[in-house]
Amino acid sequence: MKKLILSTAVLALTAGASFADTVRMGTEGAYPPYNFIDDNGEVAGFEREVGDKLCELAELTCEWVTNEWDTIIPNLLSGNYDTIIAGMSITDGRDEVIDFTQDYYPPTASAYASMAEGVDLEGGVIAAQTATIQAGHVATTGATLVEFANLDDTIAAVKNGEVDAVFADKDALVPFVAEQGFMFAGEEVPLGGGIGMGVRESDTELKAKFNAAIDTMKADGTLNALLIKYFGGATATY
């Protein structure tokens, strides 16, 4: 994760959510099937459905805002939106800067994918999305890390021969393995504490509302139904 400058953190103290009116849900819109932009130009995917249901249960009016991944935390802190719901894994480093709800996606594996057998994952060139736990992991190995702005760019880098493999959430790589000639390589790597909604540390009431709604979705099976809809039976459920 890129370090956040102090002035950005200070903005969080004065950027509380006015969620009595409208809660702005910040997402990337470029990480299918978690979140993406559909043919109508609207945010779609697993997190759109989860977020809309959470807002309904919490009796909140919500609107969706897209933001590039590498500035998604600073722009939450500066008040451009009120939550991050963007496939963001809960980590100690991020939790020092923002707060998280409980997870709405259970801890899952990250994986390497390539288009050739026998790729050197320890000494080769590996792509990962910038400011992710996957990029942080690759940086600790003997491989050369090349960071890209979004998942699609990491996939294109493998196809173009710019890198040997991509390292990302396994569930995000499954469609490329199934349909675009990729193959999984090496062992799966468990990272992070599941995926949660990011909120400003000052927004305790908003966090509590969403935590209660997540509890309801876990208890009544609607969250599991969406996990299976978007990720199939192989993914972990609650």
PDB file of C-alpha atoms in Angstrom:
ATOM      1  CA  MET A   1       0.000   0.000   0.000  1.00  0.00           C
ATOM      2  CA  LYS A   2       1.292   3.408  -0.888  1.00  0.00           C
ATOM      3  CA  LYS A   3       2.079   5.584   2.091  1.00  0.00           C
ATOM      4  CA  LEU A   4      -0.465   8.310   2.763  1.00  0.00           C
ATOM      5  CA  ILE A   5       0.843  11.763   3.508  1.00  0.00           C
ATOM      6  CA  LEU A   6      -0.085  13.336   6.819  1.00  0.00           C
ATOM      7  CA  SER A   7      -2.133  16.117   5.260  1.00  0.00           C
ATOM      8  CA  THR A   8      -4.421  13.542   3.674  1.00  0.00           C
ATOM      9  CA  ALA A   9      -4.979  11.831   7.005  1.00  0.00           C
ATOM     10  CA  VAL A  10      -5.835  15.139   8.647  1.00  0.00           C
ATOM     11  CA  LEU A  11      -8.612  15.684   6.125  1.00  0.00           C
ATOM     12  CA  ALA A  12     -10.365  12.614   7.520  1.00  0.00           C
ATOM     13  CA  LEU A  13     -11.033  14.465  10.751  1.00  0.00           C
ATOM     14  CA  THR A  14     -13.301  16.938   8.974  1.00  0.00           C
ATOM     15  CA  ALA A  15     -14.800  14.720   6.285  1.00  0.00           C
ATOM     16  CA  GLY A  16     -17.521  12.835   8.164  1.00  0.00           C
ATOM     17  CA  ALA A  17     -20.318  11.293   6.129  1.00  0.00           C
ATOM     18  CA  SER A  18     -23.616  13.138   5.932  1.00  0.00           C
ATOM     19  CA  PHE A  19     -25.343   9.805   5.660  1.00  0.00           C
ATOM     20  CA  ALA A  20     -28.677  11.146   6.885  1.00  0.00           C
ATOM     21  CA  ASP A  21     -29.062  12.247   3.262  1.00  0.00           C
ATOM     22  CA  THR A  22     -27.030  10.150   0.821  1.00  0.00           C
ATOM     23  CA  VAL A  23     -24.161   7.724   1.339  1.00  0.00           C
ATOM     24  CA  ARG A  24     -21.664   7.766  -1.508  1.00  0.00           C
ATOM     25  CA  MET A  25     -20.333   4.276  -2.216  1.00  0.00           C
ATOM     26  CA  GLY A  26     -16.822   4.438  -3.674  1.00  0.00           C
ATOM     27  CA  THR A  27     -15.633   1.642  -5.950  1.00  0.00           C
ATOM     28  CA  GLU A  28     -13.087   1.099  -8.698  1.00  0.00           C
ATOM     29  CA  GLY A  29     -15.354  -0.193 -11.452  1.00  0.00           C
ATOM     30  CA  ALA A  30     -12.495  -2.160 -12.988  1.00  0.00           C
ATOM     31  CA  TYR A  31     -12.171  -5.415 -11.028  1.00  0.00           C
ATOM     32  CA  PRO A  32     -14.672  -7.949 -12.363  1.00  0.00           C
ATOM     33  CA  PRO A  33     -16.571  -9.789 -11.087  1.00  0.00           C
ATOM     34  CA  TYR A  34     -16.277  -7.779  -7.869  1.00  0.00           C
ATOM     35  CA  ASN A  35     -17.057  -4.469  -9.568  1.00  0.00           C
ATOM     36  CA  PHE A  36     -17.100  -3.251 -13.163  1.00  0.00           C
ATOM     37  CA  ILE A  37     -18.878  -0.866 -15.513  1.00  0.00           C
ATOM     38  CA  ASP A  38     -21.633  -2.516 -17.560  1.00  0.00           C
ATOM     39  CA  ASP A  39     -22.799  -1.723 -21.102  1.00  0.00           C
ATOM     40  CA  ASN A  40     -25.087   0.983 -19.760  1.00  0.00           C
ATOM     41  CA  GLY A  41     -22.215   2.760 -18.037  1.00  0.00           C
ATOM     42  CA  GLU A  42     -23.402   1.721 -14.584  1.00  0.00           C
ATOM     43  CA  VAL A  43     -21.465   0.119 -11.731  1.00  0.00           C
ATOM     44  CA  ALA A  44     -22.267  -3.596 -11.704  1.00  0.00           C
ATOM     45  CA  GLY A  45     -21.006  -6.849 -10.218  1.00  0.00           C
ATOM     46  CA  PHE A  46     -20.913  -8.635  -6.895  1.00  0.00           C
ATOM     47  CA  GLU A  47     -20.210  -5.535  -4.848  1.00  0.00           C
ATOM     48  CA  ARG A  48     -22.926  -3.490  -6.555  1.00  0.00           C
ATOM     49  CA  GLU A  49     -25.502  -6.085  -5.543  1.00  0.00           C
ATOM     50  CA  VAL A  50     -24.075  -6.452  -2.050  1.00  0.00           C
ATOM     51  CA  GLY A  51     -23.863  -2.698  -1.567  1.00  0.00           C
ATOM     52  CA  ASP A  52     -27.390  -2.034  -2.766  1.00  0.00           C
ATOM     53  CA  LYS A  53     -28.752  -4.704  -0.428  1.00  0.00           C
ATOM     54  CA  LEU A  54     -26.757  -3.361   2.516  1.00  0.00           C
ATOM     55  CA  CYS A  55     -28.103   0.126   1.887  1.00  0.00           C
ATOM     56  CA  GLU A  56     -31.638  -1.241   1.727  1.00  0.00           C
ATOM     57  CA  LEU A  57     -31.247  -3.117   5.011  1.00  0.00           C
ATOM     58  CA  ALA A  58     -29.621  -0.127   6.712  1.00  0.00           C
ATOM     59  CA  GLU A  59     -32.382   2.150   5.361  1.00  0.00           C
ATOM     60  CA  LEU A  60     -29.836   4.396   3.681  1.00  0.00           C
ATOM     61  CA  THR A  61     -30.037   6.218   0.366  1.00  0.00           C
ATOM     62  CA  CYS A  62     -26.875   5.397  -1.557  1.00  0.00           C
ATOM     63  CA  GLU A  63     -25.224   6.479  -4.778  1.00  0.00           C
ATOM     64  CA  TRP A  64     -22.206   5.007  -6.533  1.00  0.00           C
ATOM     65  CA  VAL A  65     -18.957   6.812  -7.279  1.00  0.00           C
ATOM     66  CA  THR A  66     -15.983   5.386  -9.204  1.00  0.00           C
ATOM     67  CA  ASN A  67     -12.368   6.181  -8.421  1.00  0.00           C
ATOM     68  CA  GLU A  68      -9.032   4.815  -9.603  1.00  0.00           C
ATOM     69  CA  TRP A  69      -7.576   2.233  -7.241  1.00  0.00           C
ATOM     70  CA  ASP A  70      -4.298   3.946  -6.411  1.00  0.00           C
ATOM     71  CA  THR A  71      -6.069   7.000  -4.934  1.00  0.00           C
ATOM     72  CA  ILE A  72      -9.126   5.265  -3.504  1.00  0.00           C
ATOM     73  CA  ILE A  73      -8.066   5.591   0.156  1.00  0.00           C
ATOM     74  CA  PRO A  74      -6.876   9.229  -0.029  1.00  0.00           C
ATOM     75  CA  ASN A  75     -10.115  10.262  -1.720  1.00  0.00           C
ATOM     76  CA  LEU A  76     -12.183   8.535   0.951  1.00  0.00           C
ATOM     77  CA  LEU A  77     -10.258  10.501   3.569  1.00  0.00           C
ATOM     78  CA  SER A  78     -10.731  13.770   1.676  1.00  0.00           C
ATOM     79  CA  GLY A  79     -14.497  13.262   1.564  1.00  0.00           C
ATOM     80  CA  ASN A  80     -15.091  12.431  -2.102  1.00  0.00           C
ATOM     81  CA  TYR A  81     -17.233   9.482  -0.974  1.00  0.00           C
ATOM     82  CA  ASP A  82     -18.210   7.811   2.277  1.00  0.00           C
ATOM     83  CA  THR A  83     -17.279   4.151   1.856  1.00  0.00           C
ATOM     84  CA  ILE A  84     -14.910   1.976  -0.129  1.00  0.00           C
ATOM     85  CA  ILE A  85     -16.527  -1.175  -1.465  1.00  0.00           C
ATOM     86  CA  ALA A  86     -13.974  -2.285  -4.007  1.00  0.00           C
ATOM     87  CA  GLY A  87     -12.516  -5.705  -3.312  1.00  0.00           C
ATOM     88  CA  MET A  88     -10.304  -4.210  -0.613  1.00  0.00           C
ATOM     89  CA  SER A  89      -8.730  -6.761   1.699  1.00  0.00           C
ATOM     90  CA  ILE A  90      -8.605  -5.936   5.386  1.00  0.00           C
ATOM     91  CA  THR A  91      -4.958  -5.502   6.402  1.00  0.00           C
ATOM     92  CA  ASP A  92      -3.185  -4.068   9.430  1.00  0.00           C
ATOM     93  CA  GLY A  93      -1.539  -1.389   7.312  1.00  0.00           C
ATOM     94  CA  ARG A  94      -4.786  -0.104   5.850  1.00  0.00           C
ATOM     95  CA  ASP A  95      -6.501  -0.341   9.222  1.00  0.00           C
ATOM     96  CA  GLU A  96      -4.021   2.196  10.577  1.00  0.00           C
ATOM     97  CA  VAL A  97      -5.364   4.768   8.106  1.00  0.00           C
ATOM     98  CA  ILE A  98      -9.065   3.917   7.720  1.00  0.00           C
ATOM     99  CA  ASP A  99     -11.557   1.697   9.505  1.00  0.00           C
ATOM    100  CA  PHE A 100     -13.263  -1.424   8.177  1.00  0.00           C
ATOM    101  CA  THR A 101     -16.582  -3.125   8.648  1.00  0.00           C
ATOM    102  CA  GLN A 102     -16.576  -6.843   9.221  1.00  0.00           C
ATOM    103  CA  ASP A 103     -15.808  -8.849   6.093  1.00  0.00           C
ATOM    104  CA  TYR A 104     -18.509  -9.430   3.487  1.00  0.00           C
ATOM    105  CA  TYR A 105     -16.194 -11.712   1.504  1.00  0.00           C
ATOM    106  CA  PRO A 106     -14.311 -14.360   3.478  1.00  0.00           C
ATOM    107  CA  PRO A 107     -10.512 -14.677   3.450  1.00  0.00           C
ATOM    108  CA  THR A 108      -9.493 -16.350   0.217  1.00  0.00           C
ATOM    109  CA  ALA A 109      -6.380 -17.253  -1.730  1.00  0.00           C
ATOM    110  CA  SER A 110      -4.306 -15.231  -4.132  1.00  0.00           C
ATOM    111  CA  ALA A 111      -2.780 -17.014  -7.107  1.00  0.00           C
ATOM    112  CA  TYR A 112      -0.371 -16.729 -10.005  1.00  0.00           C
ATOM    113  CA  ALA A 113      -1.590 -17.131 -13.582  1.00  0.00           C
ATOM    114  CA  SER A 114       0.481 -17.347 -16.744  1.00  0.00           C
ATOM    115  CA  MET A 115       0.134 -18.397 -20.371  1.00  0.00           C
ATOM    116  CA  ALA A 116       3.029 -20.856 -20.358  1.00  0.00           C
ATOM    117  CA  GLU A 117       4.161 -23.769 -18.237  1.00  0.00           C
ATOM    118  CA  GLY A 118       7.272 -23.680 -16.104  1.00  0.00           C
ATOM    119  CA  VAL A 119       7.225 -19.964 -15.307  1.00  0.00           C
ATOM    120  CA  ASP A 120       9.844 -18.904 -12.753  1.00  0.00           C
ATOM    121  CA  LEU A 121       7.722 -17.322 -10.046  1.00  0.00           C
ATOM    122  CA  GLU A 122      10.644 -16.655  -7.723  1.00  0.00           C
ATOM    123  CA  GLY A 123      13.017 -15.052 -10.205  1.00  0.00           C
ATOM    124  CA  GLY A 124      10.789 -13.992 -13.087  1.00  0.00           C
ATOM    125  CA  VAL A 125       8.841 -10.818 -13.837  1.00  0.00           C
ATOM    126  CA  ILE A 126       5.443 -10.708 -12.135  1.00  0.00           C
ATOM    127  CA  ALA A 127       2.604  -8.238 -12.650  1.00  0.00           C
ATOM    128  CA  ALA A 128       0.292  -7.086  -9.880  1.00  0.00           C
ATOM    129  CA  GLN A 129      -2.129  -4.233  -9.414  1.00  0.00           C
ATOM    130  CA  THR A 130      -0.531  -1.294  -7.652  1.00  0.00           C
ATOM    131  CA  ALA A 131      -1.182  -0.715  -3.939  1.00  0.00           C
ATOM    132  CA  THR A 132      -2.581  -4.221  -3.391  1.00  0.00           C
ATOM    133  CA  ILE A 133      -1.640  -6.944  -0.935  1.00  0.00           C
ATOM    134  CA  GLN A 134      -0.565  -8.985  -3.952  1.00  0.00           C
ATOM    135  CA  ALA A 135       1.949  -6.338  -5.025  1.00  0.00           C
ATOM    136  CA  GLY A 136       3.239  -6.225  -1.480  1.00  0.00           C
ATOM    137  CA  HIS A 137       3.713  -9.984  -1.456  1.00  0.00           C
ATOM    138  CA  VAL A 138       5.569 -10.123  -4.778  1.00  0.00           C
ATOM    139  CA  ALA A 139       7.924  -7.425  -3.496  1.00  0.00           C
ATOM    140  CA  THR A 140       9.019  -9.789  -0.725  1.00  0.00           C
ATOM    141  CA  THR A 141       9.962 -12.570  -3.130  1.00  0.00           C
ATOM    142  CA  GLY A 142      12.913 -12.790  -5.493  1.00  0.00           C
ATOM    143  CA  ALA A 143      10.736 -11.879  -8.476  1.00  0.00           C
ATOM    144  CA  THR A 144      10.749  -8.549 -10.275  1.00  0.00           C
ATOM    145  CA  LEU A 145       7.505  -6.734  -9.548  1.00  0.00           C
ATOM    146  CA  VAL A 146       5.837  -4.646 -12.244  1.00  0.00           C
ATOM    147  CA  GLU A 147       2.799  -2.729 -11.015  1.00  0.00           C
ATOM    148  CA  PHE A 148      -0.185  -1.715 -13.131  1.00  0.00           C
ATOM    149  CA  ALA A 149      -3.170   0.523 -12.494  1.00  0.00           C
ATOM    150  CA  ASN A 150      -5.820  -2.188 -12.836  1.00  0.00           C
ATOM    151  CA  LEU A 151      -6.369  -5.904 -13.360  1.00  0.00           C
ATOM    152  CA  ASP A 152      -6.956  -5.612 -17.105  1.00  0.00           C
ATOM    153  CA  ASP A 153      -3.536  -4.014 -17.546  1.00  0.00           C
ATOM    154  CA  THR A 154      -1.853  -6.868 -15.657  1.00  0.00           C
ATOM    155  CA  ILE A 155      -3.599  -9.390 -17.915  1.00  0.00           C
ATOM    156  CA  ALA A 156      -2.553  -7.463 -21.037  1.00  0.00           C
ATOM    157  CA  ALA A 157       1.058  -7.444 -19.814  1.00  0.00           C
ATOM    158  CA  VAL A 158       1.070 -11.248 -19.640  1.00  0.00           C
ATOM    159  CA  LYS A 159      -0.504 -11.560 -23.092  1.00  0.00           C
ATOM    160  CA  ASN A 160       2.031  -9.140 -24.570  1.00  0.00           C
ATOM    161  CA  GLY A 161       4.979 -10.976 -23.040  1.00  0.00           C
ATOM    162  CA  GLU A 162       5.916  -7.978 -20.922  1.00  0.00           C
ATOM    163  CA  VAL A 163       5.753 -10.111 -17.769  1.00  0.00           C
ATOM    164  CA  ASP A 164       5.842 -13.828 -17.040  1.00  0.00           C
ATOM    165  CA  ALA A 165       2.749 -14.054 -14.837  1.00  0.00           C
ATOM    166  CA  VAL A 166       0.141 -12.081 -12.940  1.00  0.00           C
ATOM    167  CA  PHE A 167      -0.502 -12.382  -9.209  1.00  0.00           C
ATOM    168  CA  ALA A 168      -4.018 -11.457  -8.022  1.00  0.00           C
ATOM    169  CA  ASP A 169      -7.078 -12.693  -6.148  1.00  0.00           C
ATOM    170  CA  LYS A 170      -7.668 -16.205  -7.422  1.00  0.00           C
ATOM    171  CA  ASP A 171     -11.366 -15.587  -7.930  1.00  0.00           C
ATOM    172  CA  ALA A 172     -10.614 -12.617 -10.172  1.00  0.00           C
ATOM    173  CA  LEU A 173      -8.302 -14.771 -12.323  1.00  0.00           C
ATOM    174  CA  VAL A 174     -10.720 -17.686 -12.805  1.00  0.00           C
ATOM    175  CA  PRO A 175     -12.448 -16.194 -15.905  1.00  0.00           C
ATOM    176  CA  PHE A 176      -9.102 -15.664 -17.626  1.00  0.00           C
ATOM    177  CA  VAL A 177      -8.064 -19.245 -16.894  1.00  0.00           C
ATOM    178  CA  ALA A 178     -11.403 -20.578 -18.100  1.00  0.00           C
ATOM    179  CA  GLU A 179     -11.737 -18.500 -21.257  1.00  0.00           C
ATOM    180  CA  GLN A 180      -8.508 -16.790 -22.330  1.00  0.00           C
ATOM    181  CA  GLY A 181      -5.794 -19.425 -22.297  1.00  0.00           C
ATOM    182  CA  PHE A 182      -4.300 -18.656 -18.910  1.00  0.00           C
ATOM    183  CA  MET A 183      -3.284 -21.344 -16.430  1.00  0.00           C
ATOM    184  CA  PHE A 184      -2.688 -21.232 -12.717  1.00  0.00           C
ATOM    185  CA  ALA A 185       0.945 -21.589 -11.674  1.00  0.00           C
ATOM    186  CA  GLY A 186       2.562 -22.467  -8.389  1.00  0.00           C
ATOM    187  CA  GLU A 187       0.849 -22.643  -5.040  1.00  0.00           C
ATOM    188  CA  GLU A 188      -2.030 -20.537  -3.793  1.00  0.00           C
ATOM    189  CA  VAL A 189      -1.044 -17.875  -1.270  1.00  0.00           C
ATOM    190  CA  PRO A 190      -3.401 -16.909   1.598  1.00  0.00           C
ATOM    191  CA  LEU A 191      -3.324 -13.147   2.147  1.00  0.00           C
ATOM    192  CA  GLY A 192      -5.439 -10.640   4.064  1.00  0.00           C
ATOM    193  CA  GLY A 193      -8.348 -10.944   6.447  1.00  0.00           C
ATOM    194  CA  GLY A 194     -11.190 -11.031   3.977  1.00  0.00           C
ATOM    195  CA  ILE A 195     -12.785  -8.091   2.171  1.00  0.00           C
ATOM    196  CA  GLY A 196     -14.616  -5.379   4.090  1.00  0.00           C
ATOM    197  CA  MET A 197     -16.042  -1.928   3.492  1.00  0.00           C
ATOM    198  CA  GLY A 198     -13.638   0.885   4.204  1.00  0.00           C
ATOM    199  CA  VAL A 199     -14.909   3.915   6.127  1.00  0.00           C
ATOM    200  CA  ARG A 200     -13.333   6.899   7.802  1.00  0.00           C
ATOM    201  CA  GLU A 201     -12.406   6.237  11.422  1.00  0.00           C
ATOM    202  CA  SER A 202     -14.721   9.048  12.519  1.00  0.00           C
ATOM    203  CA  ASP A 203     -17.779   7.429  10.902  1.00  0.00           C
ATOM    204  CA  THR A 204     -18.548   4.993  13.698  1.00  0.00           C
ATOM    205  CA  GLU A 205     -22.330   5.165  13.297  1.00  0.00           C
ATOM    206  CA  LEU A 206     -22.125   4.446   9.570  1.00  0.00           C
ATOM    207  CA  LYS A 207     -19.824   1.496  10.254  1.00  0.00           C
ATOM    208  CA  ALA A 208     -22.272   0.129  12.829  1.00  0.00           C
ATOM    209  CA  LYS A 209     -25.193   0.394  10.402  1.00  0.00           C
ATOM    210  CA  PHE A 210     -23.329  -1.550   7.726  1.00  0.00           C
ATOM    211  CA  ASN A 211     -22.055  -4.140  10.201  1.00  0.00           C
ATOM    212  CA  ALA A 212     -25.620  -4.823  11.288  1.00  0.00           C
ATOM    213  CA  ALA A 213     -26.712  -5.149   7.660  1.00  0.00           C
ATOM    214  CA  ILE A 214     -23.845  -7.545   6.897  1.00  0.00           C
ATOM    215  CA  ASP A 215     -24.883  -9.638   9.903  1.00  0.00           C
ATOM    216  CA  THR A 216     -28.391  -9.859   8.455  1.00  0.00           C
ATOM    217  CA  MET A 217     -27.140 -10.889   5.011  1.00  0.00           C
ATOM    218  CA  LYS A 218     -24.946 -13.571   6.530  1.00  0.00           C
ATOM    219  CA  ALA A 219     -27.758 -14.884   8.707  1.00  0.00           C
ATOM    220  CA  ASP A 220     -30.475 -15.029   6.041  1.00  0.00           C
ATOM    221  CA  GLY A 221     -28.289 -16.552   3.310  1.00  0.00           C
ATOM    222  CA  THR A 222     -28.458 -13.660   0.838  1.00  0.00           C
ATOM    223  CA  LEU A 223     -24.717 -13.023   1.064  1.00  0.00           C
ATOM    224  CA  ASN A 224     -23.902 -16.672   0.369  1.00  0.00           C
ATOM    225  CA  ALA A 225     -26.301 -16.639  -2.594  1.00  0.00           C
ATOM    226  CA  LEU A 226     -24.436 -13.700  -4.132  1.00  0.00           C
ATOM    227  CA  LEU A 227     -21.038 -15.297  -3.466  1.00  0.00           C
ATOM    228  CA  ILE A 228     -22.173 -18.425  -5.314  1.00  0.00           C
ATOM    229  CA  LYS A 229     -23.784 -16.392  -8.112  1.00  0.00           C
ATOM    230  CA  TYR A 230     -20.589 -14.501  -8.909  1.00  0.00           C
ATOM    231  CA  PHE A 231     -17.841 -16.885  -7.848  1.00  0.00           C
ATOM    232  CA  GLY A 232     -19.358 -20.369  -8.035  1.00  0.00           C
ATOM    233  CA  GLY A 233     -19.265 -23.196  -5.559  1.00  0.00           C
ATOM    234  CA  ALA A 234     -15.471 -23.149  -5.234  1.00  0.00           C
ATOM    235  CA  THR A 235     -15.369 -19.949  -3.210  1.00  0.00           C
ATOM    236  CA  ALA A 236     -15.685 -19.904   0.569  1.00  0.00           C
ATOM    237  CA  THR A 237     -19.075 -18.988   2.028  1.00  0.00           C
ATOM    238  CA  TYR A 238     -20.417 -18.066   5.471  1.00  0.00           C
TER     239      TYR A 238
END
